[in-house]
Amino acid sequence: MIGAELTDAEKFRIVSDFFLLQSPPGEFNEVFNDVRTLLNDDILLEKGCLEAIKQYNRSQFVSVKLDGVEQATLVTEHNEMSDGRFVDPKSQKIFKYDHLRKEAVETHPISKEIDDKHEQWRKILQKGIG
């Protein structure tokens, strides 16, 4: 099958597993732009590689600035909620993260979404490390 065209699924796997997820810290944008040039299909890139981009961002603890909050927070698997939103416990905000544009969207206060018992422990821990 020399010269056979790769299927979209094969392209996704190669781009995700061998390029995007293996990007060195701080070099993701450069690798992404190179992959974008190679694929030459933004719709295909967004559709097929979004999960890899999300995985990379969470594993690298990408920082993000929330509106009205002085310090940036992190995007990690540890502060991700079951619906894909993220919690910034220090600022008491919940936000969605746009993994392609690398920005927080739909930010709002936590309200009672986090158990008060856990908040007590978070404050003690934050005081100890901060």
mmCIF file of C-alpha atoms in Angstrom:
data_model
loop_
_atom_site.group_PDB
_atom_site.id
_atom_site.type_symbol
_atom_site.label_atom_id
_atom_site.label_comp_id
_atom_site.label_asym_id
_atom_site.label_seq_id
_atom_site.Cartn_x
_atom_site.Cartn_y
_atom_site.Cartn_z
ATOM 1 C CA MET A 1 0.000 0.000 0.000
ATOM 2 C CA ILE A 2 2.833 2.360 -0.767
ATOM 3 C CA GLY A 3 1.476 5.727 -1.772
ATOM 4 C CA ALA A 4 -1.945 5.094 -0.217
ATOM 5 C CA GLU A 5 -3.588 8.127 1.357
ATOM 6 C CA LEU A 6 -3.982 8.090 5.137
ATOM 7 C CA THR A 7 -7.493 8.101 6.537
ATOM 8 C CA ASP A 8 -8.593 11.002 8.746
ATOM 9 C CA ALA A 9 -8.470 8.699 11.790
ATOM 10 C CA GLU A 10 -4.858 7.763 11.005
ATOM 11 C CA LYS A 11 -3.953 11.428 10.576
ATOM 12 C CA PHE A 12 -5.556 12.264 13.953
ATOM 13 C CA ARG A 13 -3.666 9.474 15.694
ATOM 14 C CA ILE A 14 -0.311 10.447 14.203
ATOM 15 C CA VAL A 15 -0.772 14.155 14.859
ATOM 16 C CA SER A 16 -2.105 13.621 18.384
ATOM 17 C CA ASP A 17 0.158 10.837 19.619
ATOM 18 C CA PHE A 18 3.432 11.718 17.928
ATOM 19 C CA PHE A 19 3.340 15.487 17.674
ATOM 20 C CA LEU A 20 0.892 17.300 19.953
ATOM 21 C CA LEU A 21 1.096 15.102 23.054
ATOM 22 C CA GLN A 22 4.893 14.932 22.770
ATOM 23 C CA SER A 23 5.337 18.708 22.531
ATOM 24 C CA PRO A 24 8.004 19.966 24.927
ATOM 25 C CA PRO A 25 6.781 22.304 27.671
ATOM 26 C CA GLY A 26 6.432 25.803 26.288
ATOM 27 C CA GLU A 27 6.641 24.630 22.670
ATOM 28 C CA PHE A 28 3.061 23.506 22.079
ATOM 29 C CA ASN A 29 2.088 26.523 19.957
ATOM 30 C CA GLU A 30 5.048 26.007 17.627
ATOM 31 C CA VAL A 31 4.286 22.302 17.216
ATOM 32 C CA PHE A 32 0.580 23.047 16.728
ATOM 33 C CA ASN A 33 1.348 25.625 14.018
ATOM 34 C CA ASP A 34 3.667 23.174 12.246
ATOM 35 C CA VAL A 35 0.992 20.452 12.363
ATOM 36 C CA ARG A 36 -1.546 22.968 11.101
ATOM 37 C CA THR A 37 0.689 23.687 8.112
ATOM 38 C CA LEU A 38 1.216 19.977 7.416
ATOM 39 C CA LEU A 39 -2.487 19.085 7.582
ATOM 40 C CA ASN A 40 -3.619 22.241 5.791
ATOM 41 C CA ASP A 41 -7.178 21.667 7.062
ATOM 42 C CA ASP A 42 -8.257 23.663 10.142
ATOM 43 C CA ILE A 43 -11.640 21.938 10.404
ATOM 44 C CA LEU A 44 -9.990 18.514 10.383
ATOM 45 C CA LEU A 45 -7.398 19.684 12.900
ATOM 46 C CA GLU A 46 -9.990 21.081 15.316
ATOM 47 C CA LYS A 47 -12.305 18.086 14.974
ATOM 48 C CA GLY A 48 -9.679 15.401 15.315
ATOM 49 C CA CYS A 49 -7.163 16.873 17.697
ATOM 50 C CA LEU A 50 -9.278 18.689 20.278
ATOM 51 C CA GLU A 51 -9.114 15.797 22.765
ATOM 52 C CA ALA A 52 -5.322 15.652 22.460
ATOM 53 C CA ILE A 53 -5.128 19.413 22.991
ATOM 54 C CA LYS A 54 -7.321 19.122 26.101
ATOM 55 C CA GLN A 55 -5.209 16.251 27.417
ATOM 56 C CA TYR A 56 -1.989 18.188 26.826
ATOM 57 C CA ASN A 57 -3.300 21.335 28.532
ATOM 58 C CA ARG A 58 -4.417 19.390 31.607
ATOM 59 C CA SER A 59 -1.198 17.378 31.867
ATOM 60 C CA GLN A 60 0.975 20.504 31.542
ATOM 61 C CA PHE A 61 -1.006 22.457 34.184
ATOM 62 C CA VAL A 62 -1.616 25.336 31.775
ATOM 63 C CA SER A 63 -2.242 28.636 33.563
ATOM 64 C CA VAL A 64 -5.149 30.920 32.724
ATOM 65 C CA LYS A 65 -6.158 34.391 33.874
ATOM 66 C CA LEU A 66 -9.750 34.810 35.027
ATOM 67 C CA ASP A 67 -11.512 38.154 34.658
ATOM 68 C CA GLY A 68 -11.378 40.098 37.887
ATOM 69 C CA VAL A 69 -8.854 37.772 39.537
ATOM 70 C CA GLU A 70 -5.316 38.944 40.265
ATOM 71 C CA GLN A 71 -3.534 35.581 40.177
ATOM 72 C CA ALA A 72 -3.763 33.067 37.352
ATOM 73 C CA THR A 73 -5.161 29.616 38.042
ATOM 74 C CA LEU A 74 -4.303 26.244 36.538
ATOM 75 C CA VAL A 75 -6.122 23.927 34.156
ATOM 76 C CA THR A 76 -5.549 20.398 35.474
ATOM 77 C CA GLU A 77 -7.362 17.114 35.859
ATOM 78 C CA HIS A 78 -7.417 17.829 39.603
ATOM 79 C CA ASN A 79 -9.646 20.895 39.365
ATOM 80 C CA GLU A 80 -11.786 19.665 36.471
ATOM 81 C CA MET A 81 -15.419 18.978 37.251
ATOM 82 C CA SER A 82 -17.400 16.113 35.731
ATOM 83 C CA ASP A 83 -19.028 18.466 33.203
ATOM 84 C CA GLY A 84 -15.679 19.719 31.854
ATOM 85 C CA ARG A 85 -15.666 23.017 33.727
ATOM 86 C CA PHE A 86 -12.823 23.940 36.066
ATOM 87 C CA VAL A 87 -12.747 25.258 39.628
ATOM 88 C CA ASP A 88 -10.475 27.982 40.930
ATOM 89 C CA PRO A 89 -10.979 27.446 44.648
ATOM 90 C CA LYS A 90 -8.891 30.440 45.701
ATOM 91 C CA SER A 91 -11.065 32.946 43.822
ATOM 92 C CA GLN A 92 -14.206 30.853 44.369
ATOM 93 C CA LYS A 93 -14.962 30.772 40.626
ATOM 94 C CA ILE A 94 -15.950 28.121 38.116
ATOM 95 C CA PHE A 95 -15.057 28.524 34.455
ATOM 96 C CA LYS A 96 -15.017 26.800 31.116
ATOM 97 C CA TYR A 97 -11.684 26.723 29.336
ATOM 98 C CA ASP A 98 -11.431 27.182 25.587
ATOM 99 C CA HIS A 99 -8.539 24.842 24.795
ATOM 100 C CA LEU A 100 -8.027 26.208 21.290
ATOM 101 C CA ARG A 101 -8.038 29.910 22.185
ATOM 102 C CA LYS A 102 -6.406 29.227 25.575
ATOM 103 C CA GLU A 103 -8.746 31.406 27.592
ATOM 104 C CA ALA A 104 -11.341 31.141 30.327
ATOM 105 C CA VAL A 105 -14.952 31.647 29.280
ATOM 106 C CA GLU A 106 -18.261 31.590 31.147
ATOM 107 C CA THR A 107 -16.751 32.449 34.521
ATOM 108 C CA HIS A 108 -19.108 32.615 37.486
ATOM 109 C CA PRO A 109 -19.035 32.287 41.302
ATOM 110 C CA ILE A 110 -18.971 28.810 42.816
ATOM 111 C CA SER A 111 -21.990 29.392 45.083
ATOM 112 C CA LYS A 112 -22.873 26.079 46.761
ATOM 113 C CA GLU A 113 -21.377 23.827 44.077
ATOM 114 C CA ILE A 114 -18.517 22.929 46.389
ATOM 115 C CA ASP A 115 -19.219 21.470 49.785
ATOM 116 C CA ASP A 116 -18.467 23.903 52.630
ATOM 117 C CA LYS A 117 -16.613 21.142 54.489
ATOM 118 C CA HIS A 118 -14.069 20.884 51.664
ATOM 119 C CA GLU A 119 -13.709 24.641 51.509
ATOM 120 C CA GLN A 120 -12.562 24.718 55.146
ATOM 121 C CA TRP A 121 -9.741 22.273 54.347
ATOM 122 C CA ARG A 122 -8.815 24.139 51.174
ATOM 123 C CA LYS A 123 -8.391 27.398 53.105
ATOM 124 C CA ILE A 124 -6.170 25.709 55.700
ATOM 125 C CA LEU A 125 -4.024 24.157 52.969
ATOM 126 C CA GLN A 126 -3.851 27.417 50.989
ATOM 127 C CA LYS A 127 -2.739 29.307 54.103
ATOM 128 C CA GLY A 128 -0.044 26.708 54.770
ATOM 129 C CA ILE A 129 1.459 26.811 51.280
ATOM 130 C CA GLY A 130 0.733 30.418 50.340
#
